[in-house]
Coordinates of C-alpha atoms in Angstrom, one line a residue:
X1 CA 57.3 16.0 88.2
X2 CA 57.1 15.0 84.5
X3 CA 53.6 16.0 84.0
X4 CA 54.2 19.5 85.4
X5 CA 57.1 20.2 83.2
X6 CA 55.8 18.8 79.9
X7 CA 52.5 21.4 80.8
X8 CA 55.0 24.1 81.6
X9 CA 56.5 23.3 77.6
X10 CA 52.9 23.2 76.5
X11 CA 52.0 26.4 77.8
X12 CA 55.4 27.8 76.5
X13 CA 54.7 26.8 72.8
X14 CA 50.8 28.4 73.4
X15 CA 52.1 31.4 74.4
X16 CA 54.7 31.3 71.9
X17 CA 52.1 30.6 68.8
X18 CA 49.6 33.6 70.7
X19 CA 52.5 35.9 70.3
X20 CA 53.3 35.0 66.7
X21 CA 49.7 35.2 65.6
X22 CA 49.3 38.6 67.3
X23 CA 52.4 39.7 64.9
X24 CA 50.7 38.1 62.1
X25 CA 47.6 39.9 62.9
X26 CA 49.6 43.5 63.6
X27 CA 51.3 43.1 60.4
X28 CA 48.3 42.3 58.7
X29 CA 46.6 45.1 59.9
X30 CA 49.3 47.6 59.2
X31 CA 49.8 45.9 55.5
X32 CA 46.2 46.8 54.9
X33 CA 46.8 50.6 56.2
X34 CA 50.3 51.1 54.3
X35 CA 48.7 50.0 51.1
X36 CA 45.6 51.6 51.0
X37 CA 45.0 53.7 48.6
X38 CA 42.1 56.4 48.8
X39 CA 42.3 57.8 45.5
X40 CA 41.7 54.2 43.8
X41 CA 38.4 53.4 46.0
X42 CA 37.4 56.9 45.6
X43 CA 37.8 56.4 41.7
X44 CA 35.9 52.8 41.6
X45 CA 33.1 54.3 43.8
X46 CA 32.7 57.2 41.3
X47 CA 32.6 54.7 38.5
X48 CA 29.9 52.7 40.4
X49 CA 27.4 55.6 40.9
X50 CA 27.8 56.8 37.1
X51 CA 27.0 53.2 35.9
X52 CA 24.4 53.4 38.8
X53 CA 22.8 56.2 37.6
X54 CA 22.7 54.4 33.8
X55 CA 22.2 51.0 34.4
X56 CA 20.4 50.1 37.9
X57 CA 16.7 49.8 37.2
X58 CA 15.2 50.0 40.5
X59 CA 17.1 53.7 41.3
X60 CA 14.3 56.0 41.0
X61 CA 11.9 53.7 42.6
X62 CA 13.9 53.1 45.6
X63 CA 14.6 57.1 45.5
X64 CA 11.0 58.5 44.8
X65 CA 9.1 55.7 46.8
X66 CA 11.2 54.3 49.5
X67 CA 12.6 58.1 49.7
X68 CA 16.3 57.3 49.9
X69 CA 18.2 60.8 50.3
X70 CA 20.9 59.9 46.9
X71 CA 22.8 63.0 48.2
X72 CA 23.3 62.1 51.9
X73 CA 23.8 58.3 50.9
X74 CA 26.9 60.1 48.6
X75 CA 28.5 62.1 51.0
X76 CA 28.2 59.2 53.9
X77 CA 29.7 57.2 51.6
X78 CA 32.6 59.2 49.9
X79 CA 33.3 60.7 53.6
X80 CA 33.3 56.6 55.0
X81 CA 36.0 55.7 51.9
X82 CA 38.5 59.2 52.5
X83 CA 38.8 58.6 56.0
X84 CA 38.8 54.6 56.3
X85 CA 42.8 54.7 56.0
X86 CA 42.0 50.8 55.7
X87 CA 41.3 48.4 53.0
X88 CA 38.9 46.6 55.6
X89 CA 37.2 49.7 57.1
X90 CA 36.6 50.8 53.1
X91 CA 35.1 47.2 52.2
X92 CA 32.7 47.5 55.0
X93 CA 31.5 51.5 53.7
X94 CA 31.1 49.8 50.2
X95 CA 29.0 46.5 51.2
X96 CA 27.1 49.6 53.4
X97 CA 26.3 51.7 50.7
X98 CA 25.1 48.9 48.6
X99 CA 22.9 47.6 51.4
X100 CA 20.9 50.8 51.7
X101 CA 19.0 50.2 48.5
X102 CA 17.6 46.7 50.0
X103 CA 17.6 45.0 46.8
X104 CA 18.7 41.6 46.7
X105 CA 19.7 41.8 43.1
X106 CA 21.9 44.4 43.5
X107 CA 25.1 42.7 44.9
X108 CA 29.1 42.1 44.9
X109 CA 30.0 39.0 43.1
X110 CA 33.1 37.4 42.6
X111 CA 35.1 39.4 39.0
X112 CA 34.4 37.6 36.0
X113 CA 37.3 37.1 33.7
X114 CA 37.5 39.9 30.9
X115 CA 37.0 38.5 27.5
X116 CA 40.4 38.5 25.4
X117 CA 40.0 41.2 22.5
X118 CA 40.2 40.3 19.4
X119 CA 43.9 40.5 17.2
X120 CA 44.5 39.6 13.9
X121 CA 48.7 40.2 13.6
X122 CA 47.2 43.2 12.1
X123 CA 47.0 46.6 12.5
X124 CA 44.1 47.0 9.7
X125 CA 40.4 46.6 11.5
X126 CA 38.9 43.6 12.3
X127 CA 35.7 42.5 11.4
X128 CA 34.1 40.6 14.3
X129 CA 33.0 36.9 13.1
X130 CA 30.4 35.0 15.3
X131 CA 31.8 31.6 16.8
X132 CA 30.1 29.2 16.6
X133 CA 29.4 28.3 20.8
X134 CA 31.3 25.8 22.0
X135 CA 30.0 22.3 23.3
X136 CA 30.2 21.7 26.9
X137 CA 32.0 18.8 28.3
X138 CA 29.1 17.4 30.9
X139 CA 26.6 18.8 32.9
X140 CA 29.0 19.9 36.4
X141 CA 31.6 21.5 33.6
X142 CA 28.2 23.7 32.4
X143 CA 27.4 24.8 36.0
X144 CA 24.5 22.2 37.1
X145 CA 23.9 20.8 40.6
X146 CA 21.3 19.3 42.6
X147 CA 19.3 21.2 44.5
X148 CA 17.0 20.4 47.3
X149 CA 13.5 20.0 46.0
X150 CA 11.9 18.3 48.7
X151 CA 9.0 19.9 50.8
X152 CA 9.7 22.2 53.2
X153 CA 6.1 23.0 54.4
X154 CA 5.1 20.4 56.9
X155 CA 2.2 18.8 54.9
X156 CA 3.4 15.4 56.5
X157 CA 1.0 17.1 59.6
X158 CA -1.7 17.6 57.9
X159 CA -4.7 15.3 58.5
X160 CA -5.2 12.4 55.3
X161 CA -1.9 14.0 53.5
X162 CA -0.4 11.2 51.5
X163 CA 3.0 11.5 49.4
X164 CA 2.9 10.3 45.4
X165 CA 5.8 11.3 44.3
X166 CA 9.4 12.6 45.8
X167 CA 12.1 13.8 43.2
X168 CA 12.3 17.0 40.8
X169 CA 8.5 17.7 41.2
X170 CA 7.2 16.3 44.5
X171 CA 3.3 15.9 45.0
X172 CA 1.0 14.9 47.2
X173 CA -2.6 15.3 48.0
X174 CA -4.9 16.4 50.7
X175 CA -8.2 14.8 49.7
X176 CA -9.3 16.2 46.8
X177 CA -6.2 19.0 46.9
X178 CA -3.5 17.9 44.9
X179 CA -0.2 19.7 46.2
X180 CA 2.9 20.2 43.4
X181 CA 6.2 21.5 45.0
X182 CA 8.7 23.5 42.6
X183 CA 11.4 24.6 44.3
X184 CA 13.3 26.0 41.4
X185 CA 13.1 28.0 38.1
X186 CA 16.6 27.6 37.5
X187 CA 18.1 24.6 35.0
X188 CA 21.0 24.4 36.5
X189 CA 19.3 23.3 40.0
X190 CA 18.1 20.0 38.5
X191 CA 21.5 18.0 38.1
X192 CA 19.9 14.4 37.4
X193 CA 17.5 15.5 34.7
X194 CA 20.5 17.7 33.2
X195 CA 22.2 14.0 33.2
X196 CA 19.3 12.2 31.2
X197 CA 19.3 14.9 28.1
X198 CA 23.1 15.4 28.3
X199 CA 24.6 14.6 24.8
X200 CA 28.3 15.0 23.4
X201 CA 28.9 17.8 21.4
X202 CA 25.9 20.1 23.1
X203 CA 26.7 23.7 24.3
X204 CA 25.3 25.4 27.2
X205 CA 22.2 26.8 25.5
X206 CA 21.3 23.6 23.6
X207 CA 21.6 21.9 27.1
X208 CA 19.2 24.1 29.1
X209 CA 16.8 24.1 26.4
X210 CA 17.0 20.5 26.6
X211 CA 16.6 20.4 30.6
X212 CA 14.0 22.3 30.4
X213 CA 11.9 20.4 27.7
X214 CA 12.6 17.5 30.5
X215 CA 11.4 19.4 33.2
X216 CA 8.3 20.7 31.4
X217 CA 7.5 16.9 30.5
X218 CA 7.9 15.7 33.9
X219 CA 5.8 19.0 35.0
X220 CA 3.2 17.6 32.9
X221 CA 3.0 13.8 34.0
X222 CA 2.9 15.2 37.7
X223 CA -0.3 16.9 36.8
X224 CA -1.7 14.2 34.9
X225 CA -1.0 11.9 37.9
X226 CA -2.8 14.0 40.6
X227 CA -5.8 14.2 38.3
X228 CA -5.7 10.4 37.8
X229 CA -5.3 10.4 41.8
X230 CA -8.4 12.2 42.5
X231 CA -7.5 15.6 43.0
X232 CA -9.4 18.5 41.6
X233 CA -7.8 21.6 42.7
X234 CA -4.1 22.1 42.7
X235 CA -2.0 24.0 45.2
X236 CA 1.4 25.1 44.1
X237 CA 3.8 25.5 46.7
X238 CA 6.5 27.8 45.8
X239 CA 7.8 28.8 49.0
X240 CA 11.6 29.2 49.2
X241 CA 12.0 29.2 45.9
X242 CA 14.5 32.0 44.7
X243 CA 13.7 32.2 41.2
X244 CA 15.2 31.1 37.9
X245 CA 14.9 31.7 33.9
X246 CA 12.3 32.6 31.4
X247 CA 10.9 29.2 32.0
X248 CA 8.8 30.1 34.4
X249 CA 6.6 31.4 32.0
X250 CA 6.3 27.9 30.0
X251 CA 5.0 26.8 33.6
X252 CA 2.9 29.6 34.1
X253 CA 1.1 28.3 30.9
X254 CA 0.6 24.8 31.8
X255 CA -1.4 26.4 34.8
X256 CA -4.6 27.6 32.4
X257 CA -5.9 27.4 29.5
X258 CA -6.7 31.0 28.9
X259 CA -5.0 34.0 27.7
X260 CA -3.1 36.0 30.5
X261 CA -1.6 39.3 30.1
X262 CA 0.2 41.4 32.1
X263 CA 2.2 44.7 32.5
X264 CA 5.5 44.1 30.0
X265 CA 8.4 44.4 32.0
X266 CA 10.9 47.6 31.5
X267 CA 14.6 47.6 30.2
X268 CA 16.9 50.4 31.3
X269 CA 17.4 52.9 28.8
X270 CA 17.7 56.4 30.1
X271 CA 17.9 59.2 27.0
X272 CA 20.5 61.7 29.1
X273 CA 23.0 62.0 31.4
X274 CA 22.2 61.1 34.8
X275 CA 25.0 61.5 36.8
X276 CA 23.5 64.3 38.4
X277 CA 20.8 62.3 40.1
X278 CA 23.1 61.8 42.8
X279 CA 22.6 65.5 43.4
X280 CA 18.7 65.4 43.3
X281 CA 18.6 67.5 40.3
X282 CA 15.9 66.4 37.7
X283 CA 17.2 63.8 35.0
X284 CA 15.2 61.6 32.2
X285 CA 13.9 58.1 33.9
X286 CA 16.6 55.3 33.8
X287 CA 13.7 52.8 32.5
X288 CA 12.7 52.8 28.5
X289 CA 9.4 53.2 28.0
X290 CA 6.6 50.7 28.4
X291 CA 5.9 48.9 25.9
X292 CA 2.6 47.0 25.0
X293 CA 1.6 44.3 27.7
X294 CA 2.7 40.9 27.7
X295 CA 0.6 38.4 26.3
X296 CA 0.4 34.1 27.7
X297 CA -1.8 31.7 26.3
X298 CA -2.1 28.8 28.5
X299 CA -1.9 25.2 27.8
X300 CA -4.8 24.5 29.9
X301 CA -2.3 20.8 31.3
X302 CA -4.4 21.8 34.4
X303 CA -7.9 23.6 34.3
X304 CA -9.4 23.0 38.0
X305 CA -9.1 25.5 40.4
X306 CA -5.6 26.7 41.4
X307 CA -3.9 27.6 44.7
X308 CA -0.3 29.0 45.5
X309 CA 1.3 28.5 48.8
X310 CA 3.9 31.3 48.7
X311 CA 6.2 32.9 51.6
X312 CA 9.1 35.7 52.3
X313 CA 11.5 33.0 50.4
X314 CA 9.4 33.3 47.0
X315 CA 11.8 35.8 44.5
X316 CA 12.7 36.6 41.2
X317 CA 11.3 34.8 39.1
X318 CA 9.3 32.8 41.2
X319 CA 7.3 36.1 41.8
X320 CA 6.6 36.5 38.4
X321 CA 5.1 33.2 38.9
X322 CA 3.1 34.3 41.3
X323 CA 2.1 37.7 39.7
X324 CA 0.9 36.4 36.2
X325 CA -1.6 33.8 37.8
X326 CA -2.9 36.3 40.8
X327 CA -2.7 39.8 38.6
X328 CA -4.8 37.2 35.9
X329 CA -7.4 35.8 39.1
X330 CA -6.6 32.6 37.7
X331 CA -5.2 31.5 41.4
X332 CA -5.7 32.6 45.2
X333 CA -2.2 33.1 46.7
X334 CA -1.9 31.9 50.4
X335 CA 0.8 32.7 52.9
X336 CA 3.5 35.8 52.9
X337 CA 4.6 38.8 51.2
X338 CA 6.8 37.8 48.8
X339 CA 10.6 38.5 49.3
X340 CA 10.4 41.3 46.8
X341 CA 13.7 40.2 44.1
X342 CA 11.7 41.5 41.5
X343 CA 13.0 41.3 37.3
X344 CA 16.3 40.8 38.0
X345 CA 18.7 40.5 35.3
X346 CA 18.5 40.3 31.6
X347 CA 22.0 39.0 29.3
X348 CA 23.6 38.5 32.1
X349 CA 23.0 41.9 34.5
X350 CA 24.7 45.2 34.1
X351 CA 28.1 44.8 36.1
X352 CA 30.5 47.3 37.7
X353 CA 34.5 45.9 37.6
X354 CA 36.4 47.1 40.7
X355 CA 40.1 47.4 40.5
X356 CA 40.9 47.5 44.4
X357 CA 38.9 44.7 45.6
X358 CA 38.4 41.1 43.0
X359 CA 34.9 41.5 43.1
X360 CA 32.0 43.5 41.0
X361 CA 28.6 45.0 41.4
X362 CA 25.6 43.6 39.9
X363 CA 22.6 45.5 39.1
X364 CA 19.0 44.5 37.7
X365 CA 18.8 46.0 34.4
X366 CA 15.1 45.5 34.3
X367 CA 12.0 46.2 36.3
X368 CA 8.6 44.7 36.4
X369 CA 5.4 45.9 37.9
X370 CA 2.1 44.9 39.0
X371 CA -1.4 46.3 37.6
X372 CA -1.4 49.1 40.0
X373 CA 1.9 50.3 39.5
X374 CA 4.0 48.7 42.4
X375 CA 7.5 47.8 41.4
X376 CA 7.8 44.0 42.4
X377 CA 10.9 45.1 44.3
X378 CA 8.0 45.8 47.1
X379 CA 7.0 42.0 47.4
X380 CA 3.8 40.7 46.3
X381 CA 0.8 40.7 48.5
X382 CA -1.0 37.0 49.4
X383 CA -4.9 37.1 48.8
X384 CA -4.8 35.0 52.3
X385 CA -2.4 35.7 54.5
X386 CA -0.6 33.2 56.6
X387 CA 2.7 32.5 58.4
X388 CA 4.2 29.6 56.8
X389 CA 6.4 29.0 59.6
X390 CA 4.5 29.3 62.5
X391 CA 4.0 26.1 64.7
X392 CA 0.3 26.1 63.7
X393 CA 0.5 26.5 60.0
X394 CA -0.1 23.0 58.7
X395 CA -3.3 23.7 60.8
X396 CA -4.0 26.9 59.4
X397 CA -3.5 26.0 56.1
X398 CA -6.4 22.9 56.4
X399 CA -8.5 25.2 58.0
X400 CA -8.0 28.1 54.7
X401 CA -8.6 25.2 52.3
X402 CA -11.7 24.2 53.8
X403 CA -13.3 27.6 53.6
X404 CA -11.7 27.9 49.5
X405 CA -14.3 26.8 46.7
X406 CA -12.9 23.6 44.9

């Protein structure tokens, strides 16, 4: 008797809490109705398209060579924002407009603070003074963490693989194939050597120059070691890795000792007003120029013959990685199509602020291409294809480097 009334209480306070969640949810809902406001969205998503037009490098690629219909995209998405009555429904027509240029470095990010203008106590003009950048406290306060650099690749299957080394750099070798893992370009991925070069009184840039000088060092010991180890051709597997800084190039160059060039990346910098490309009517290019190509000279830290094990996870600035040494025949690239990031951001990307939701738009403000023309927003081709993840791949890739000159 006692059992059956304490569940008849249970099941009253259930249906009790279902019934005030359901007028949680209702007034939720109808919150988000009464307070949405069409002109406001209407008015950020004008703003968007006209810094769009100006400062997304990538536009006329993805609208000439993808063939994206700018117009149609427009009125889908100004229609979707005028009748979505909802702050919800309108979120969903935004991330949706965005989505249709398939470019992973064009995104919504959470609102940075503004910066606080200058004042003075004066209504005379103010001549801006440089401060001096200030020091960080420690390495967490400047935005390092550790990230996963372990292999992901299963070369643990492969017949005679033996581990040297786990940490920052792993390596390994394959009987005379030494195997590097970097599984970052980024600084602020690599929280323990942040920690060894830390000093008091650094700022931010001081400190990833200083990481980086680590990282470079310990780049160059793991190459002396496999070389010491036996190996005489290196594979470098970059698979999953989502990019990083200018460093990469500093890698790049430990990679050869001979002079690489390749097609300088391009800047936005349209000449006109191109607000009417959203219209399809002719307007200047939204990229500068090219300028002269880019020029590497190579440390020659290794100078055997060179491998890169790359998949769909390679980006950014991992595929410029990949495209100085294959665009340069200085490596054979195995394994996918990269994921296709491309440049990226320079200074910190061109943003969009919007006022109805707390987030903002980034866009790549630069492009970078490949000797025959092909934005790197398309992915970059492997010489050997292979499917990293199939259940046969530490097989396949045995079998590719038995068949590769050493």
């Amino acid at each position: 008797m006692q059992e059956a009334h304490e569940r008849r209480r249970k099941g009253r306070w259930i249906r009790r809490a279902l019934v005030l969640f359901g007028l949680a949810v209702a007034g939720a809902c109808l919150w988000d109705v009464v307070t949405y406001d069409r002109e406001a969205w209407l008015a950020d998503y004008a703003r968007l398209k006209h810094d769009l037009a100006h400062g997304y490098a990538n536009l006329d690629w993805i609208r000439d060579h993808r063939g994206l219909d700018l117009p149609e995209l427009d009125r889908q998405t100004t229609h979707a924002l005028a009748t979505a009555h909802s702050r919800l429904r309108a979120s969903f027509a935004l991330r949706a407009f965005l989505r249709r240029f398939d470019d992973p470095h064009l995104r919504l990010e959470p609102r940075r603070p503004p910066s606080p203008p200058a004042t003075s106590g004066s209504t005379a003009p103010v001549r801006p003074v440089a401060a001096p950048p200030a020091a960080v406290a420690d390495c967490a306060a400047a935005g390092y963490e550790e990230g996963d650099h372990a292999f992901v690749f299963p070369f643990a299957e492969m017949p005679g693989w033996r581990q040297l080394r786990a940490g920052d750099f792993p390596i390994g070798r394959i009987g005379d194939t030494g195997i590097l893992r970097i599984a970052q370009f980024g600084e602020r991925r690599y929280m323990s050597a942040c920690q060894r070069v830390f000093r008091p009184g650094m700022d931010a840039y001081a400190l990833q120059l200083a990481v980086r000088a680590e990282q470079q060092r310990l780049l160059v010991d793991s190459l002396e070691t496999l070389g010491r180890d036996g190996a005489r051709r290196l594979l470098v597997d970059v698979t999953g890795n989502g990019g990083g800084t200018e460093w990469v190039a500093e890698v790049v160059a430990l990679m050869t000792g001979r002079v690489l060039t390749r097609t300088a990346s391009r800047r936005v910098g349209p000449e006109c007003d191109r607000d009417a490309v959203w219209a399809n009517e002719p307007v200047c290019p939204v990229l500068a120029p090219a300028g002269e190509d880019e020029v590497l000279q190579g440390t020659g830290r290794w100078s055997g013959p060179l491998l890169v094990l790359a998949d769909r996870g390679t980006a950014s600035a991992a595929e410029d990685f990949v495209a100085w040494l294959q665009q340069n025949r200085v490596a054979v690239v195995i394994g996918e199509r990269t994921l296709g990031a491309g440049c990226g951001y320079t200074n910190g990307a061109r943003r969009t602020r919007l006022e109805v939701l707390p987030l903002e738009v980034a866009m790549p403000d630069c492009a970078r291409f490949l000797a025959d023309g092909t934005n790197e927003l398309e992915g970059i081709a492997p010489d050997i294809a292979m499917d990293t993840r199939a259940a046969d791949a530490p097989a396949r890739l045995l079998a590719v480097l038995q068949t590769l000159p050493r």
